[in-house]
CSV table of C-alpha atoms in Angstrom, one decimal:
chain,number,residue,atom,x,y,z
A,1,MET,CA,-9.0,-2.4,18.5
A,2,SER,CA,-8.5,-3.6,15.2
A,3,LYS,CA,-6.0,-2.1,12.6
A,4,HIS,CA,-7.2,-0.9,9.3
A,5,LYS,CA,-6.3,-3.0,6.4
A,6,LYS,CA,-5.5,-1.0,3.3
A,7,THR,CA,-6.0,-3.5,0.6
A,8,HIS,CA,-8.7,-1.6,-1.2
A,9,LEU,CA,-6.3,1.3,-2.1
A,10,PRO,CA,-5.5,1.7,-5.9
A,11,LYS,CA,-2.0,0.9,-7.2
A,12,LYS,CA,0.3,2.2,-10.0
A,13,THR,CA,3.6,1.2,-11.4
A,14,CYS,CA,6.5,3.6,-11.1
A,15,ASN,CA,7.7,4.8,-14.7
A,16,THR,CA,11.3,4.8,-13.6
A,17,CYS,CA,12.0,1.7,-11.3
A,18,GLY,CA,8.9,-0.5,-12.3
A,19,LEU,CA,8.0,-0.8,-8.6
A,20,THR,CA,4.2,-0.9,-7.6
A,21,PHE,CA,3.0,1.6,-5.1
A,22,ASN,CA,-0.1,2.5,-3.4
A,23,TRP,CA,-2.4,5.5,-3.3
A,24,ARG,CA,-1.3,7.9,-0.6
A,25,LYS,CA,-3.4,10.7,1.2
A,26,LYS,CA,-1.1,13.3,0.0
A,27,TRP,CA,-1.9,12.3,-3.7
A,28,GLU,CA,-5.6,12.5,-3.2
A,29,LYS,CA,-6.1,15.5,-5.4
A,30,ASN,CA,-3.7,14.7,-8.2
A,31,TRP,CA,-3.5,10.8,-8.4
A,32,GLU,CA,-4.3,10.7,-11.9
A,33,GLN,CA,-1.1,12.7,-12.6
A,34,VAL,CA,1.1,10.8,-10.2
A,35,LYS,CA,3.7,8.7,-12.3
A,36,TYR,CA,6.7,8.1,-10.0
A,37,CYS,CA,6.9,6.3,-6.6
A,38,SER,CA,9.5,8.9,-5.1
A,39,LYS,CA,11.3,12.2,-5.5
A,40,LYS,CA,14.4,10.0,-6.3
A,41,CYS,CA,12.6,8.2,-9.3
A,42,ARG,CA,11.1,11.7,-10.5
A,43,ALA,CA,14.9,13.0,-10.7
A,44,LYS,CA,16.1,10.0,-12.4
A,45,LYS,CA,13.3,10.3,-15.2
A,46,SER,CA,15.5,13.0,-17.2
A,47,ILE,CA,18.5,10.8,-16.9
A,48,ILE,CA,16.8,7.5,-18.1
A,49,ASN,CA,15.0,9.3,-21.0
A,50,ASN,CA,18.0,10.8,-22.6
């Protein structure tokens, strides 16, 4: 049985930490609005912007 390789998934760069992250199923409906790779980075956004 072969494993699926997920090389075709879109990628974005996190606005807070700058890391590249891949598309996830949970972001399927709002991928265009996703800006942060994690809850931790989303929480840090206000600290960095101030």
